[in-house]
Short mmCIF file of C-alpha atoms in Angstrom, two decimals:
data_model
loop_
_atom_site.label_atom_id
_atom_site.label_comp_id
_atom_site.label_asym_id
_atom_site.label_seq_id
_atom_site.Cartn_x
_atom_site.Cartn_y
_atom_site.Cartn_z
CA MET A 59 0.01 -0.01 0.00
CA GLU A 60 1.46 3.22 -1.12
CA PRO A 61 1.58 6.12 1.39
CA THR A 62 -0.90 8.86 0.85
CA ALA A 63 0.69 12.24 -0.15
CA THR A 64 -0.31 15.16 2.07
CA ALA A 65 -0.28 18.86 1.03
CA GLY A 66 2.42 20.79 2.85
CA PRO A 67 4.47 23.89 2.39
CA ASP A 68 6.79 23.88 -0.56
CA PRO A 69 10.30 24.51 0.87
CA SER A 70 11.41 25.97 -2.43
CA ALA A 71 8.77 28.75 -2.41
CA ALA A 72 9.97 32.11 -0.91
CA PRO A 73 7.71 33.81 1.63
CA LEU A 74 5.76 36.84 0.45
CA PRO A 75 7.07 40.22 1.70
CA ASP A 76 5.13 42.06 4.35
CA VAL A 77 3.56 45.08 2.61
CA SER A 78 1.34 46.31 5.47
CA ALA A 79 3.84 49.01 6.42
CA LEU A 80 3.87 50.33 2.88
CA LEU A 81 0.10 50.77 2.81
CA ASP A 82 0.10 52.87 5.97
CA GLY A 83 2.34 55.46 4.40
CA VAL A 84 0.56 56.01 1.07
CA PRO A 85 1.50 58.21 -0.83
CA ARG A 86 4.74 57.83 1.16
CA GLN A 87 6.71 54.81 -0.10
CA ARG A 88 9.73 53.01 1.22
CA GLY A 89 12.84 55.04 0.66
CA GLY A 90 10.84 58.03 -0.53
CA ALA A 91 10.54 61.40 1.15
CA ASP A 92 7.37 62.71 2.78
CA LEU A 93 5.81 65.13 0.35
CA THR A 94 4.65 67.36 3.23
CA THR A 95 8.21 68.01 4.32
CA THR A 96 9.96 68.37 0.94
CA LEU A 97 7.82 70.97 -0.74
CA ALA A 98 9.96 74.14 -1.17
CA PRO A 99 8.39 77.42 0.00
CA THR A 100 7.00 79.59 -2.70
CA PRO A 101 8.60 82.98 -3.53
CA LEU A 102 5.58 84.70 -1.92
CA ALA A 103 6.09 82.70 1.29
CA ARG A 104 9.76 83.68 1.34
CA ALA A 105 8.91 87.33 0.81
CA LEU A 106 6.35 87.29 3.60
CA ARG A 107 8.96 85.96 5.98
CA LEU A 108 10.79 89.26 5.63
CA LEU A 109 7.89 90.99 7.41
CA PRO A 110 6.77 90.56 11.01
CA THR A 111 3.86 88.28 11.86
CA PRO A 112 1.95 87.84 15.16
CA ALA A 113 2.98 84.20 15.53
CA GLY A 114 6.46 84.29 14.05
CA THR A 115 7.82 87.56 15.39
CA PRO A 116 5.46 88.81 18.13
CA PHE A 117 7.85 91.43 19.56
CA THR A 118 8.48 93.15 16.20
CA PHE A 119 4.85 92.86 15.17
CA GLY A 120 3.50 94.27 18.41
CA TYR A 121 6.10 97.06 18.50
CA ALA A 122 5.30 97.95 14.87
CA ALA A 123 1.61 98.21 15.75
CA VAL A 124 2.39 100.64 18.57
CA LEU A 125 4.59 102.75 16.32
CA ALA A 126 1.82 102.84 13.68
CA LEU A 127 -0.64 104.13 16.28
CA THR A 128 1.70 106.83 17.57
CA SER A 129 2.55 107.87 14.02
CA LEU A 130 -1.15 108.19 13.13
CA LEU A 131 -1.62 110.22 16.28
CA GLY A 132 1.24 112.46 15.27
CA THR A 133 -0.31 112.94 11.82
CA TYR A 134 -3.94 113.65 12.73
CA ALA A 135 -3.81 115.11 16.25
CA SER A 136 -3.47 118.80 16.86
CA SER A 137 0.05 120.17 16.54
CA SER A 138 -0.01 121.55 20.09
CA LEU A 139 -0.89 118.11 21.54
CA VAL A 140 1.79 116.36 19.46
CA GLN A 141 4.40 118.91 20.47
CA SER A 142 3.51 118.38 24.14
CA LEU A 143 3.74 114.60 23.82
CA HIS A 144 7.09 114.78 22.03
CA GLN A 145 8.49 117.17 24.56
CA ALA A 146 7.32 114.96 27.46
CA SER A 147 8.94 111.92 25.78
CA SER A 148 12.17 113.65 24.95
CA THR A 149 15.36 112.12 26.34
CA ASP A 150 16.97 115.47 27.01
CA VAL A 151 19.27 116.02 29.95
CA ALA A 152 16.58 117.57 32.13
CA HIS A 153 14.18 114.64 31.68
CA LEU A 154 16.96 112.07 32.09
CA LEU A 155 17.85 113.59 35.45
CA GLU A 156 14.20 113.54 36.59
CA SER A 157 12.85 110.18 35.36
CA PRO A 158 15.41 108.31 33.24
CA ALA A 159 13.63 104.93 32.93
CA LEU A 160 10.27 106.38 32.00
CA VAL A 161 11.58 108.82 29.40
CA LEU A 162 13.91 106.26 27.82
CA LEU A 163 10.94 103.98 27.18
CA ALA A 164 8.58 106.75 26.12
CA SER A 165 11.04 108.19 23.61
CA ALA A 166 11.15 104.82 21.81
CA LEU A 167 7.41 104.93 21.11
CA TRP A 168 7.76 107.54 18.39
CA VAL A 169 9.22 107.61 14.90
CA ALA A 170 10.99 110.83 14.03
CA GLY A 171 9.53 111.74 10.65
CA GLY A 172 6.51 109.46 10.98
CA LEU A 173 5.74 106.42 8.85
CA VAL A 174 7.57 107.86 5.84
CA SER A 175 10.91 107.72 7.65
CA PRO A 176 13.41 105.24 6.12
CA TYR A 177 14.01 103.91 9.61
CA VAL A 178 10.54 102.37 9.49
CA VAL A 179 11.59 100.07 6.66
CA CYS A 180 14.86 99.26 8.44
CA PHE A 181 12.93 98.58 11.63
CA LEU A 182 10.58 96.06 9.96
CA LEU A 183 13.25 94.19 7.97
CA VAL A 184 16.09 94.22 10.51
CA LEU A 185 14.16 93.40 13.65
CA THR A 186 12.10 90.72 11.89
CA ALA A 187 15.28 89.01 10.62
CA LEU A 188 16.92 89.30 14.04
CA GLU A 189 13.88 88.00 15.95
CA ARG A 190 13.54 84.97 13.68
CA ARG A 191 17.14 84.09 14.53
CA ILE A 192 17.44 84.82 18.29
CA GLY A 193 13.90 85.32 19.58
CA GLY A 194 11.86 88.30 20.64
CA ALA A 195 13.17 88.90 24.16
CA ARG A 196 16.80 88.91 23.00
CA THR A 197 15.95 91.19 20.07
CA ALA A 198 14.38 93.61 22.56
CA VAL A 199 17.63 93.51 24.61
CA VAL A 200 19.67 94.45 21.53
CA PHE A 201 17.29 97.24 20.56
CA LEU A 202 17.20 98.75 24.08
CA ALA A 203 20.99 98.44 24.46
CA GLY A 204 21.54 100.60 21.41
CA HIS A 205 18.77 103.03 22.33
CA VAL A 206 19.87 103.48 25.94
CA LEU A 207 23.63 103.52 25.51
CA ALA A 208 23.66 105.93 22.55
CA THR A 209 21.16 108.24 24.30
CA LEU A 210 23.16 108.37 27.51
CA ALA A 211 26.44 108.90 25.65
CA THR A 212 25.13 111.80 23.54
CA GLU A 213 23.01 113.50 26.15
CA GLY A 214 25.70 113.02 28.75
CA THR A 215 28.07 114.87 26.43
CA VAL A 216 25.56 117.68 26.10
CA GLY A 217 25.23 117.92 29.87
CA VAL A 218 29.01 118.15 30.33
CA ALA A 219 29.24 120.77 27.56
CA VAL A 220 26.58 122.88 29.30
CA LEU A 221 28.34 122.44 32.64
CA VAL A 222 31.65 123.77 31.32
CA GLY A 223 30.02 126.59 29.39
CA HIS A 224 30.45 125.35 25.80
CA LEU A 225 26.68 125.09 25.24
CA PRO A 226 23.81 127.29 26.49
CA ASP A 227 21.40 126.07 29.17
CA SER A 228 18.68 125.68 26.57
CA SER A 229 20.54 122.58 25.29
CA LEU A 230 19.37 120.76 28.41
CA HIS A 231 15.87 120.73 26.87
CA ARG A 232 16.72 119.72 23.29
CA LEU A 233 14.08 117.55 21.59
CA ASP A 234 15.35 113.96 21.29
CA TYR A 235 13.12 110.95 20.61
CA GLY A 236 12.73 108.14 18.09
CA ILE A 237 13.75 104.55 17.25
CA SER A 238 16.77 105.21 15.10
CA PHE A 239 19.36 104.31 17.78
CA GLY A 240 17.71 100.97 18.45
CA VAL A 241 17.43 100.23 14.71
CA ALA A 242 21.10 101.02 14.16
CA ALA A 243 22.05 98.61 16.95
CA GLY A 244 19.85 95.96 15.32
CA VAL A 245 21.64 96.42 12.03
CA GLY A 246 25.05 96.02 13.69
CA ALA A 247 23.90 92.88 15.54
CA LEU A 248 22.22 91.28 12.52
CA ALA A 249 25.37 91.76 10.44
CA GLY A 250 27.19 89.40 12.77
CA LEU A 251 24.77 86.56 11.86
CA LEU A 252 25.12 87.01 8.08
CA GLY A 253 27.68 85.58 5.73
CA PRO A 254 30.69 87.74 4.80
CA TRP A 255 29.28 88.50 1.35
CA LEU A 256 26.25 90.13 3.02
CA ARG A 257 27.78 91.30 6.31
CA TRP A 258 30.39 93.72 5.07
CA PRO A 259 28.34 95.35 2.27
CA LEU A 260 25.54 95.91 4.79
CA LEU A 261 27.89 97.53 7.30
CA LEU A 262 29.60 99.64 4.66
CA LEU A 263 26.35 100.84 3.17
CA PHE A 264 24.56 101.59 6.45
CA GLY A 265 27.71 102.97 8.13
CA GLY A 266 28.42 105.16 5.09
CA MET A 267 24.91 106.58 5.30
CA LEU A 268 25.45 107.41 8.97
CA VAL A 269 28.80 109.06 8.30
CA GLN A 270 27.30 111.14 5.54
CA GLY A 271 24.58 112.33 7.89
CA LEU A 272 27.22 113.23 10.47
CA LEU A 273 29.28 115.18 7.93
CA GLU A 274 26.25 117.24 6.93
CA PHE A 275 26.37 118.57 10.51
CA THR A 276 22.62 119.16 10.73
CA ASP A 277 22.42 117.33 14.09
CA PRO A 278 25.90 116.18 15.08
CA MET A 279 24.84 114.68 18.46
CA THR A 280 22.25 112.45 16.78
CA GLY A 281 24.81 111.57 14.12
CA TRP A 282 27.29 110.42 16.70
CA GLY A 283 24.51 108.58 18.49
CA HIS A 284 23.78 106.55 15.36
CA LEU A 285 27.44 105.52 15.05
CA ILE A 286 27.61 104.66 18.76
CA SER A 287 24.50 102.47 18.48
CA LEU A 288 25.83 100.72 15.37
CA ALA A 289 29.09 100.00 17.21
CA THR A 290 27.05 98.70 20.15
CA GLY A 291 25.31 96.21 17.85
CA VAL A 292 28.65 95.09 16.41
CA ALA A 293 30.03 94.66 19.93
CA THR A 294 27.26 92.14 20.69
CA TRP A 295 28.46 89.68 17.98
CA PRO A 296 29.87 87.08 20.45
CA LEU A 297 26.66 87.17 22.50
CA ILE A 298 24.39 87.23 19.46
CA ARG A 299 26.12 84.23 17.87
CA ARG A 300 25.85 82.30 21.11
CA TRP A 301 22.17 83.07 21.35
CA TYR A 302 21.70 81.99 17.72
CA ARG A 303 23.44 78.63 18.40
CA GLU A 304 21.24 78.13 21.45
CA ALA A 305 18.10 78.92 19.44
CA GLN A 306 19.10 76.45 16.75
CA ALA A 307 19.80 73.77 19.36
CA VAL A 308 16.27 73.92 20.84
CA PRO A 309 14.62 70.53 20.10
CA ARG A 310 11.54 70.72 17.86
CA LEU A 311 8.47 68.57 18.12
CA PRO A 312 8.64 65.46 15.90
CA LYS A 313 6.78 65.75 12.63
CA THR A 314 3.77 63.47 12.22
CA ARG A 315 3.54 61.23 9.22
CA GLN A 316 0.45 61.10 7.10
CA GLY A 317 -1.82 58.35 8.36
CA THR A 318 0.33 57.61 11.44
CA SER A 319 1.18 59.27 14.69
CA GLU A 320 4.53 59.49 16.40
CA PRO A 321 4.05 59.61 20.14
CA GLY A 322 6.34 61.81 22.12
CA PRO A 323 8.69 60.52 24.79
#
């Protein structure tokens, strides 16, 4: 009696590959890149990143909104009211001796020349770029450092000149307000985070503009203040670069794949 043959697995047949993992990732395939993470930003998206946004650059965006309001007030309010507000916000020697902290902050709420001032454009572009690299709080520190140090240096010089008799007493009440010192410090700081092919042309162009304004001798104290604030920004390069490395080292949340979820630790 011959043995009955039974059906069993063919040892020569290779097992079928497991394709369940491939189906979970459709349209993502093995070895392929996730389409949601490889799409390049459009030119419009890149251009919009040059301007402040509430979520991306809250400090610059909020500060710009305040400056817009004060500029509109300066344009449409009565001239007597605007003059009184400017005088009360002026960082002259008399006000610095009475209430230095208050007047230093108040003077930075106005734009000399209004919204048509070229410093408005510099403010938006420079502070946005700086905040995207080091964060809002640290950008505020750079801005205030340039604003405060340049103001104290120039107005302190005026006070000494009045004390020794080189300037009249009326110089103690000179009108001095605006954001230009802080913006110049921001330019100097941002240059330290750029490549050499952008850094040095930016410094030469902006510094040349400041020197030209100083040579015109229309307001030499403000002209020197601009150069002092630019030098203040340049002096922060070691600190700014360390802050930038720390900001880049902050761990980001893992990206989720389409159709799957990646739980956190």
